[in-house]
Structures are given as structure tokens and as C-alpha cells.
Amino acid sequence: MLTLEWESEGLQTVGIVVIICASLKLLHLLGLIDFSEDSVEDELEMATVRHRPEALELLEAQSKFTKKELQILYRGFKNECPSGVVNEETFKEIYSQFFPQGDSTTYAHFLFNAFDTDHNGAVSFEDFIKGLSILLRGTVQEKLNWAFNLYDINKDGYITKEEMLYIMKAIYDMMGKCTYPVLKEDAPRQHVETFFQKMDKNKDGVVTIDEFIESCQKDENIMRSMQLFENVI
Amino acid sequence: MAAGVATWLPFARAAAVGWLPLAQQPLPPAPGVKASRGDEVLVVNVSGRRFETWKNTLDRYPDTLLGSSEKEFFYDADSGEYFFDRDPDMFRHVLNFYRTGRLHCPRQECIQAFDEELAFYGLVPELVGDCCLEEYRDRKKENAERLAEDEEAEQAGDGPALPAGSSLRQRLWRAFENPHTSTAALVFYYVTGFFIAVSVIANVVETIPCRGPARRPPREQPCGDRFPLAFFCMDTACVLIFTGEYLLRLFAAPSRCRFLRSVMSLIDVVAILPYYIGLFVPKNEDVSGAFVTLRVFRVFRIFKFSRHSQGLRILGYTLKSCASELGFLLFSLTMAIIIFATVMFYAEKGTNKTNFTSIPAAFWYTIVTMTTLGYGDMVPSTIAGKIFGSICSLSGVLVIALPVPVIVSNFSRIYHQNQRADKRRAQQKVRLARIRLAKSGTTNAFLQYKQNGGLEDSSSGEEQALCVRNRSAFEQQHHHLLHCLEKTTCHEFTDELTFSEALGAVSLGGRTSRSTSVSSQAVGPGSLLSSCCPRRAKRRAIRLANSTASVSRGSMQELDTLAGLRRSPAPQSRSSLNAKPHDSLDLNCDSRDFVAAIISIPTPPANTPDESQPSSPGGGGGASSNLRNSSLGTPCLLPETVKISSL
């Protein structure tokens, strides 16, 4: 008799202990109780990267901007990115604000790579200035060089049809859906064909830098448009 | 687009060079950008504190004051800076917005002042950054609540005197809502309060056991059964009074539907209905059970006290506003009760002769334990039961303690608001008195000036100089304005004393004997109204103080009074005047009622805009103008219009 009673009560007690442990574990899971000590380091955030550009005189010598222009540019840059560098995410965000209708992330990615000449994943002020200097104050040759660099995704010196297709698709993506006339599926491909017809002189399926520059210089439209962005700053 | 985007636009445009070789069509020409001056530093002088910033910074937000050309209005060419006569401390926050793109809310400033600054600089309050947004919204809501209740208090409060033309209904309603307005209302208020108390006490006393008249039957009965008639009479009296009050309120209510739906009227109905139902219900055993239930509702009469007690109303309002917290409390309690009851039931299941016969039976134990009452009628006997019982009581304390502070803080907030409202009402009275004083001060200054003969053109130069010396430029212009108004309406400003004298004089004359009053006053030295544009009014004739004022004036104005009188034909009877208003063109002062334009005493009597006569040019002061005006009586006569203007 007694043993039976003890048994049942004992069982119940065991059950109770199990329940208590389970509830404690639940509380730990909810984060109300801490048993381990490894949570401290998680709270420390990584120190943000800070980058200081080179001296103003140096930049002035390296680029084709005047001191005043550099000052204005840097003030704007520093205001937007106090840490001194732009990473790809921010870059994409900024660029997408100019093209609200379409999706500009792919093109922004290519652009980012074109600006990030040292390929460290961040565009510093120097990279920024270097790029702008070429685009706005460079010679036709330099500009065309820059454009070639943009199209050449893997930077191997040749623009293949696939690379061009990626670029073209990215550009057409920026247009978005609502266009007139309606965007057809193969519009990028057709555009690529036209491009290669014009640029690829020896019809080997790739465009080299010389072919590119040569063909561009022969095209009057392109030459004329090169002057368009002179006075952006 | 965000401000930062403007910075990146040149870069995006530069990057467009990448599209050049791909373009199938010639690209459009670039927009002609005016030669940018480069960046320059602007100086913004705010009340002496100079802030300097780049022009580009301000240009980031072109739809604000500083970012648009609107700031050119504030440009001071001499110093080359933009001058704003505003608070420099607040400007700091505004400028920081341009710099960082986030608007922060200052903690120590009044939120209204901040709002005003934002409005001035063209910034929308929604621009407040996330870090400060919540606090900003809270403070703004608190302010709005406080001010909203000011308006409510003003509207619902004692307010200005009722227009005498209000009907019995309106007066009755006002008496009900504000018992302080009249003695009768106050008496009624206390009488009903007394009867509510009597009724409630009677209900309570009814159930006390009284000793029987003799010792057989020895058992005790409740008093209600021993003196049924007495209690019935008392009940009837109370119910009659309550019914009467309810019907009166229903009659007086401006919107009966709304009144019927209001809480107080429902309470009233519920309080008196059981009595009437009880009257019509036959006294047989079957329905007596239901009848007894109805008697329970009589206790609702105690809620009628909430009309008499503001604290009760606050409590009710608090409970209503904390409805969500109460709901949460209830919900969490229910959850906990069910859980613990189940656990206790299963823990105690093995015991024989246990009280925990079912889970619902265990509910009672759980509730008693969670609220820490612990009656002891149900106790666990197993160890498991005891362990869970202790967990139950511990958690009960927690669950109940959590929503209670929220409710308490709500109550305290509402209570304090109410107190503040009372304080503010008192302050309002003081403020109004001060405003009246200021107004009378201005008027007195003007009257003084007039009395000193400042208005007379013919007065000599020295006199005028004397008067003029003591007046500022503002006063001069203000007095000139008042003078223009006088001339326009051909009435004059006067002060309280003379006005009340005139009032007395008129009331003596009486309303009935029109012609006699006219004739008697015709002889009186300028005591007649020389108003050129008589009007009819619905209420009593109040002879404007012009007449008495003209007494105090120089002889000039007396002259024009009499002159005006002479022009009038014999006064006609009132009825004919009423019938043919257009015939009384020539009458300028007659037996008809005149507009009393004075509601608050010192204000000058103004007339309706129909009377805007061009004041006659110069020529002998006011006399000729009055005469001329009297002949132009036509446009003034509009018997139907009653304008009682109060300035």
C-alpha cells in the first residue's frame, strides 16, 4: 500500500521536475534568462570603416578638376557617406533613386565595378574622382576606354556577345515595364546584334578595344554626344 | 526625392557616358545650365545670432522658405545677410535639418512654439526624424487634448448669458445641465440628489430584519415585510419624482434621440422601470421570482448620483478609456485560470474526497488563489497540487499587477486634466475681465479725448495741441478710426455711466406711451435720440446714449438734436409705423424701438452695415452730417432686420 502511494507521488514529483526544467529552458529560449556567457561579444558592433582621402593638392594634380570643384564634390560626398566610402548596396540604392520606374540594380552593379578600379568592394572618394574626371574632363579616347571597361565585365580585354547582352539587358531593365512602344523580349538581343554589326570589324564575335575605339570615332553621332556631359559639374 | 540625391545627380549624369556607344539614336542636347557661381557661404542672421552655411545646403530642399526664392524677401542688402526676426535657438534645429536631413525635436521647448517655427520656415511636421517622432507626437497629442477640452469647457460651461429670446425648453435644458445658473435649478438638483439617497437607503433598510410586533411569530422578518405600506409609499414618491425628472429632461432635451440614447437616460429608465413593471405584474407565485429579480435593478438608482458627482464620471470615463488594458487583463486572467485549473484537477485527481471534482470546480480555487484571497474551502492535498498551487498564487500576483499601473496612470491623467480644466475656467474668467478692462480703457481714452474737444474742427489749435501731446501715434490713428466709425454710423461712443442713465430715463418713460415719451423727450434738453437712422428692434427700446452724450457735449450737438427733431413730422402711432415702414422716411426719432447695440457695456453702439452712410465732408462738425444723414433715411429702414451687434 505505502509503496504504491510513494510510487505515484514519486512519479508525480519526477513529472514536476521535468516540467520545471522545460519551462526554464523555454524562458532561456525567449531570452529572458542567460545561462551562457557568449552573448557579450555579439553586442559589440564592428567598427565602421573610415576612409580619409588623399590631400587636396594631390587629387587636384591627379584629376582634371579645380580645387573649388573638388571641394564642392567632397562636401557632397562626405555628407552622404560620412564614413568616406560607398559600398555596393548604398551605390545601388542611390542609383535606383534616379530610375524609379525600372530596376537598376544590375546596371548599378556593373557601374560599381567600373568605378571600383582597385576592386576592394568600396568606392572611395579617389575612385569617385578618378571616374568623374575621365567622364567629364577626359579626352574622347579616355572616355571610350572607360566605356569599354564598363562593358567588359570580366576585364579580359574583349567584349563578348554574352557580356554585351548582360549589359544591354541591364540597361533595358532600367526602363521598366511601361514603355512606348512596348518592350519586346528580344529587344536587347537585337540591340546587341546591331552593336556587333557596327563594332565588330573582323566578325570574330568579340570586340576588342581598338575595334571599339575605331568604330566609335567613325560614328558621328557618338562623337557629337561626347560633348554632352561636359558641364555637368 | 531625398536631399542626398541632388548630390549624386552629377555623378549619375556622368555615368551616362556609358550609354553613348550603345545609343541607336542621337542623344538629346544637355540643358543649358546657367553659369554656376560655385558654392558660396550664406549668412543667415537670426535675431542677432549669425549662422553661416553653404548655399548648396539650403538648396537641398527647394520647397521650404530657405531653399526657395522666398528667402530673398528677408535679404538685407546693406549687410549682405538674410535677417530673420525669430527665435535663434529654434533656428538651430531648422538649420540642422538642412545639414543632416533629419529634423530633431527640442526637448525643452514648447511644442507649439516649435510648430510655429516649422510653419514659418515651410517645414512639414512629418519631417521630424524617427528618433524624435514619438515624443513629438505624444507632446502634440497632449497639447491638443488640453486645448480641446478648453473649448469643450467653454461651450458646455456657464458661458455667456442665454439670449433672452430662448424658449422655455432651452432654459430648462440649461438649468438641468448647469445647476449653478439659477436658484431653482440648484434646488431641483439637491432635491433629486436627496431623493436618490432616500431611495437607495430605503432599498437597503428594507432587508434588515426587524423584530416582530409581538413575540409570536418569534422569527424575524425583514423590515420590508413588516412595514410594506410605508416602504411602498416611499418607493412611489421616489419613483414619481424620478419619472417627473426624466420626462422634464426629455422635454427639454435639444435632441431627443440623442438624449434617449445617452447613458444617463438609460440609467434613469432602468431605475424607474421595475416599479412600473411591478405595478402591472399580478402577484402570483409564478412570476414573483422574476419580480424579485426586477427589484435588484432598483439598485441602479445609485448610478444616478453620477450626475451629481464628477469623480464618478471620471471613473467611468477612465474605465472606458482603459478598455483595452482591461480587456487584456481579463484575457490573460482567463488563460491563466484555465491552465491552472486543469493542472490542479489532474494533480488532485487521485485523492479521494477531493474538492476538485471537475475542471470548472477547480476554476473557483484558481481564482481565489490567483487573487491571493485564499478562502480555504478548497485546498490541494497532494504534493504536486501544492507545488502547482504555489506557482498559481505567485503568477496571480504578477498577472494582476501588470495592467493595473496602466489603468492607474490613465485615471490620474484624466483626473488631473479635469482639475486643470476647472483651474482654467477660473483663469478664463479672470482673463475675460482683464480684456474687458483693457477695452474699456481704450474706449475711455477715446471718450476723454472727445470730451476735451479733440474732435472739434473748430476748436482752437492750442486745445488740440494739448490733447494731442499725450497720445502716441498709434493712439492718434486709433482714435481717428473710431471717429470715422462714428461718422459712418452717425452714432457716437459713450461710456457706461451716461448709458445707464439713458437706460434709466427710457425705462421711466415706459414702452407703452409712445407718443408721450416722444413729446416729453422732445422738449427735454437733447435727451432724445438724434439717431438719423432709426431701426426697429425686437427688444426693449434702449435709447442710445447719444442723447445723453449730447447732453454732455457742447452746444453744437445739442443743436443738431433739436434740429433733427424739428424736421420730424408729428409722431405717428405705432401701428401705422409698423404697417408702413417706408413712410417713416422723414422720421428720424420717433416712438419706435431702437436698436440696442450694446451687449457688453463699454462697447460702442454699432449699427448694421446697411447704415454705412458716407460721412459728410467737414462742414460744421457733426451737426450737418447728422442732418444730412437724417434725410437719407431710406436705406436705414429695414424693420425686419434686427441686428444686435456686440463689439
XYZ file of C-alpha atoms in Angstrom, chain B residues 234-588:
355
model
C -41.643 55.915 -0.081
C -40.852 53.994 -3.214
C -43.770 55.531 -5.035
C -42.753 59.010 -4.031
C -39.226 58.493 -5.218
C -40.313 56.945 -8.471
C -42.739 59.754 -9.107
C -40.022 62.291 -8.665
C -37.655 60.351 -10.877
C -40.282 59.935 -13.549
C -41.075 63.613 -13.430
C -37.442 64.498 -13.749
C -36.963 62.122 -16.640
C -39.932 63.471 -18.520
C -38.815 67.026 -17.958
C -35.396 66.227 -19.233
C -36.866 64.504 -22.228
C -38.970 67.528 -22.971
C -36.107 69.948 -22.564
C -33.507 67.985 -24.475
C -32.443 69.714 -27.671
C -32.011 66.424 -29.427
C -34.385 63.851 -28.077
C -32.973 60.911 -29.969
C -29.519 61.599 -28.674
C -30.833 62.069 -25.196
C -32.683 58.783 -25.342
C -29.524 57.010 -26.317
C -27.333 58.602 -23.695
C -26.109 56.599 -20.769
C -27.664 58.744 -18.091
C -31.123 58.481 -19.553
C -30.763 54.722 -19.791
C -29.833 54.587 -16.153
C -32.880 56.683 -15.345
C -35.140 54.357 -17.248
C -33.677 51.270 -15.685
C -34.094 52.824 -12.268
C -37.795 53.504 -12.572
C -38.940 50.695 -14.796
C -39.000 47.923 -12.197
C -41.523 49.842 -10.187
C -43.926 50.177 -13.090
C -43.441 46.605 -14.124
C -44.088 45.598 -10.577
C -47.337 47.541 -10.590
C -48.714 45.677 -13.534
C -47.465 42.251 -12.703
C -50.027 40.166 -10.838
C -48.841 38.941 -7.525
C -48.845 35.227 -8.098
C -46.128 32.823 -7.256
C -45.018 32.018 -10.771
C -43.807 35.419 -11.685
C -42.776 36.519 -8.248
C -39.365 35.070 -8.919
C -38.942 37.342 -11.891
C -40.412 40.149 -9.870
C -37.771 39.695 -7.251
C -35.116 39.930 -9.940
C -36.552 43.200 -11.051
C -36.177 44.613 -7.608
C -32.486 44.105 -7.977
C -32.444 46.694 -10.691
C -33.595 49.266 -8.264
C -30.045 49.447 -7.061
C -29.157 51.131 -10.331
C -30.625 54.255 -8.889
C -27.349 54.761 -7.206
C -25.804 55.432 -10.561
C -27.958 58.481 -10.863
C -25.512 60.018 -8.460
C -23.031 60.263 -11.256
C -24.822 63.391 -12.418
C -24.037 64.839 -9.062
C -20.504 63.662 -8.679
C -17.755 64.466 -11.075
C -15.462 61.897 -9.587
C -17.819 59.130 -10.559
C -17.935 60.415 -14.071
C -14.177 60.482 -14.235
C -14.035 56.929 -13.027
C -16.494 55.842 -15.648
C -14.593 57.675 -18.329
C -11.329 56.142 -17.199
C -12.722 52.654 -17.372
C -13.972 53.383 -20.823
C -10.636 54.693 -21.993
C -8.741 51.810 -20.472
C -10.934 49.321 -22.176
C -8.036 47.694 -23.972
C -5.983 47.249 -20.846
C -8.935 45.828 -19.009
C -9.579 43.510 -21.880
C -6.010 42.339 -21.803
C -6.197 41.791 -18.062
C -9.319 39.760 -18.443
C -7.918 37.704 -21.249
C -4.680 36.875 -19.519
C -6.508 36.015 -16.324
C -8.823 33.677 -18.189
C -5.890 31.948 -19.815
C -4.097 31.506 -16.527
C -7.258 30.289 -14.795
C -7.899 27.632 -17.359
C -4.318 26.407 -17.343
C -4.007 26.199 -13.608
C -7.433 24.756 -13.088
C -6.643 21.954 -15.497
C -3.329 21.236 -13.871
C -4.789 21.275 -10.366
C -7.610 18.994 -11.377
C -5.283 16.402 -12.782
C -2.895 16.731 -9.889
C -5.650 16.207 -7.345
C -7.452 13.572 -9.297
C -6.018 10.688 -7.372
C -7.112 11.880 -3.980
C -10.413 10.613 -2.624
C -12.861 13.012 -1.069
C -11.275 15.771 -3.008
C -12.995 19.061 -3.713
C -11.552 19.240 -7.177
C -14.385 17.311 -8.754
C -14.079 18.831 -12.200
C -12.113 21.468 -14.023
C -14.811 24.118 -13.673
C -14.857 23.306 -9.982
C -11.151 23.984 -9.946
C -11.773 27.393 -11.523
C -13.038 28.669 -8.214
C -9.870 27.504 -6.471
C -7.687 29.098 -9.128
C -9.431 32.455 -8.989
C -9.346 32.564 -5.221
C -5.673 31.643 -5.231
C -4.599 33.966 -8.023
C -6.188 36.975 -6.406
C -4.496 35.894 -3.176
C -7.813 35.624 -1.374
C -7.366 32.079 -0.188
C -10.721 31.223 1.384
C -9.536 27.775 2.244
C -12.677 25.975 1.164
C -10.651 24.075 -1.432
C -7.105 23.037 -0.670
C -4.799 20.692 -2.567
C -3.516 17.727 -0.652
C -1.033 16.143 -2.990
C 2.498 17.417 -3.309
C 2.028 18.128 -6.976
C -1.106 20.032 -6.179
C 0.656 22.075 -3.555
C 3.550 22.885 -5.864
C 1.255 23.986 -8.604
C -0.901 25.831 -6.154
C 2.063 27.901 -5.052
C 3.069 28.602 -8.654
C -0.515 29.645 -9.232
C -0.598 32.168 -6.449
C 2.772 33.621 -7.440
C 1.755 34.074 -11.019
C -1.568 35.511 -9.981
C 0.119 38.422 -8.326
C 2.147 39.109 -11.442
C -0.685 38.852 -13.909
C -2.886 41.200 -11.982
C -0.152 43.661 -11.157
C 0.820 44.214 -14.778
C -2.121 46.067 -16.329
C -3.047 47.879 -13.156
C -0.410 50.631 -13.392
C -1.583 51.427 -16.882
C -5.118 51.882 -15.670
C -3.909 53.899 -12.719
C -1.850 56.208 -14.885
C -4.806 56.704 -17.188
C -7.025 57.576 -14.302
C -4.510 60.006 -12.870
C -4.045 61.657 -16.245
C -7.762 62.147 -16.739
C -8.263 63.296 -13.187
C -5.522 65.878 -13.472
C -6.889 67.038 -16.776
C -10.220 67.617 -15.124
C -8.659 69.578 -12.348
C -6.750 71.592 -14.871
C -9.976 72.294 -16.715
C -11.527 73.721 -13.595
C -8.495 75.848 -12.941
C -8.515 77.042 -16.477
C -12.138 78.008 -16.321
C -11.373 80.201 -13.363
C -8.420 81.679 -15.205
C -10.604 82.298 -18.195
C -12.907 84.425 -16.140
C -10.012 86.487 -14.941
C -8.726 86.782 -18.460
C -12.071 87.933 -19.771
C -12.307 90.503 -17.037
C -8.883 91.764 -17.965
C -9.821 92.001 -21.606
C -12.926 93.951 -20.727
C -10.868 96.257 -18.635
C -8.447 96.841 -21.463
C -11.251 97.515 -23.874
C -12.897 99.955 -21.539
C -9.567 101.616 -21.070
C -9.274 102.225 -24.768
C -12.790 103.490 -25.044
C -12.329 105.729 -22.062
C -9.241 107.186 -23.612
C -11.198 107.952 -26.723
C -14.083 109.430 -24.832
C -11.743 111.542 -22.793
C -10.194 112.765 -25.944
C -13.537 113.660 -27.367
C -14.603 115.395 -24.235
C -11.550 117.505 -24.355
C -12.859 118.678 -27.661
C -10.247 116.987 -29.674
C -12.700 116.086 -32.376
C -13.984 119.539 -32.979
C -12.564 121.047 -36.046
C -13.442 124.430 -34.933
C -11.627 124.204 -31.698
C -8.592 126.301 -31.495
C -5.242 124.952 -32.288
C -3.887 125.153 -28.760
C -6.572 122.968 -27.353
C -5.915 120.392 -29.919
C -2.246 120.546 -29.287
C -2.879 119.919 -25.624
C -4.818 116.842 -26.326
C -2.515 115.624 -28.959
C 0.576 115.791 -26.862
C -0.329 112.929 -24.645
C -1.181 110.496 -27.397
C 1.107 108.196 -29.253
C 0.959 107.808 -32.984
C -0.901 104.569 -32.527
C -3.483 106.189 -30.347
C -3.957 109.002 -32.755
C -4.627 106.662 -35.589
C -6.868 104.512 -33.475
C -8.916 107.470 -32.376
C -9.180 108.635 -35.912
C -10.510 105.243 -36.843
C -13.126 105.293 -34.124
C -14.113 108.752 -35.179
C -14.573 107.552 -38.725
C -16.815 104.802 -37.463
C -18.864 107.263 -35.534
C -19.316 109.383 -38.582
C -20.184 106.406 -40.673
C -22.888 105.145 -38.428
C -23.943 108.515 -37.084
C -23.842 107.196 -33.584
C -21.376 108.092 -31.020
C -19.432 106.260 -28.450
C -20.220 106.888 -24.895
C -19.388 105.496 -21.527
C -21.191 103.279 -19.117
C -22.425 105.953 -16.787
C -24.225 108.026 -19.334
C -25.519 104.936 -20.972
C -27.079 103.592 -17.836
C -28.550 106.991 -17.174
C -30.134 106.914 -20.552
C -31.385 103.465 -19.835
C -32.986 104.657 -16.675
C -34.521 107.582 -18.432
C -36.077 105.425 -21.068
C -37.457 102.874 -18.695
C -39.110 105.612 -16.772
C -40.722 106.814 -19.914
C -42.178 103.381 -20.446
C -42.781 101.497 -23.568
C -46.478 101.958 -23.845
C -46.954 105.639 -24.061
C -45.014 106.164 -27.143
C -46.176 109.494 -28.196
C -45.945 110.948 -24.776
C -42.452 109.741 -24.412
C -41.571 111.283 -27.679
C -43.102 114.562 -26.876
C -41.762 114.664 -23.398
C -38.384 113.862 -24.618
C -38.656 116.224 -27.440
C -38.608 119.055 -25.033
C -36.004 117.636 -22.883
C -32.629 119.084 -23.454
C -31.302 116.888 -26.091
C -32.341 113.772 -24.356
C -33.840 112.444 -27.476
C -32.040 110.283 -29.721
C -30.665 112.114 -32.632
C -30.073 108.998 -34.484
C -30.541 109.566 -38.108
C -31.290 106.042 -38.887
C -33.887 104.634 -36.566
C -34.475 100.995 -36.565
C -36.842 98.576 -35.066
C -35.713 96.058 -32.652
C -37.344 93.118 -31.160
C -36.493 94.023 -27.690
C -36.930 96.906 -25.446
C -36.134 100.304 -26.636
C -32.882 101.414 -25.335
C -32.301 104.912 -26.155
C -28.814 105.186 -27.216
C -26.543 107.197 -25.154
C -26.234 109.619 -27.970
C -28.906 111.629 -26.411
C -27.291 111.787 -23.070
C -23.951 112.109 -24.630
C -25.155 115.082 -26.454
C -26.059 116.500 -23.117
C -22.554 116.297 -22.024
C -21.281 117.513 -25.309
C -21.018 121.018 -26.362
C -23.904 123.005 -27.595
C -23.157 122.077 -31.129
C -24.503 118.664 -30.788
C -27.497 119.709 -28.832
C -28.309 121.920 -31.678
C -28.336 119.139 -34.150
C -30.507 117.051 -31.917
C -33.117 119.696 -31.797
C -32.667 120.478 -35.413
C -33.216 116.921 -36.265
C -36.293 116.898 -34.147
C -37.781 119.829 -35.842
C -37.620 118.105 -39.127
C -39.695 115.275 -37.996
C -43.411 115.403 -38.517
C -45.829 114.656 -35.782
C -45.191 111.326 -34.308
C -47.455 108.703 -35.630
C -48.980 105.881 -33.817
C -47.019 102.790 -33.519
C -49.207 100.577 -35.549
C -49.060 102.686 -38.589
C -45.373 102.799 -38.302
C -45.260 99.100 -38.262
C -47.514 98.834 -41.226
C -45.750 101.215 -43.484
C -42.154 101.386 -42.735
C -41.289 103.257 -45.856
C -43.462 106.139 -44.893
C -41.407 106.927 -41.945
C -38.643 108.172 -44.085
C -38.773 111.516 -42.563
C -38.896 110.300 -39.086
C -35.637 110.110 -37.538
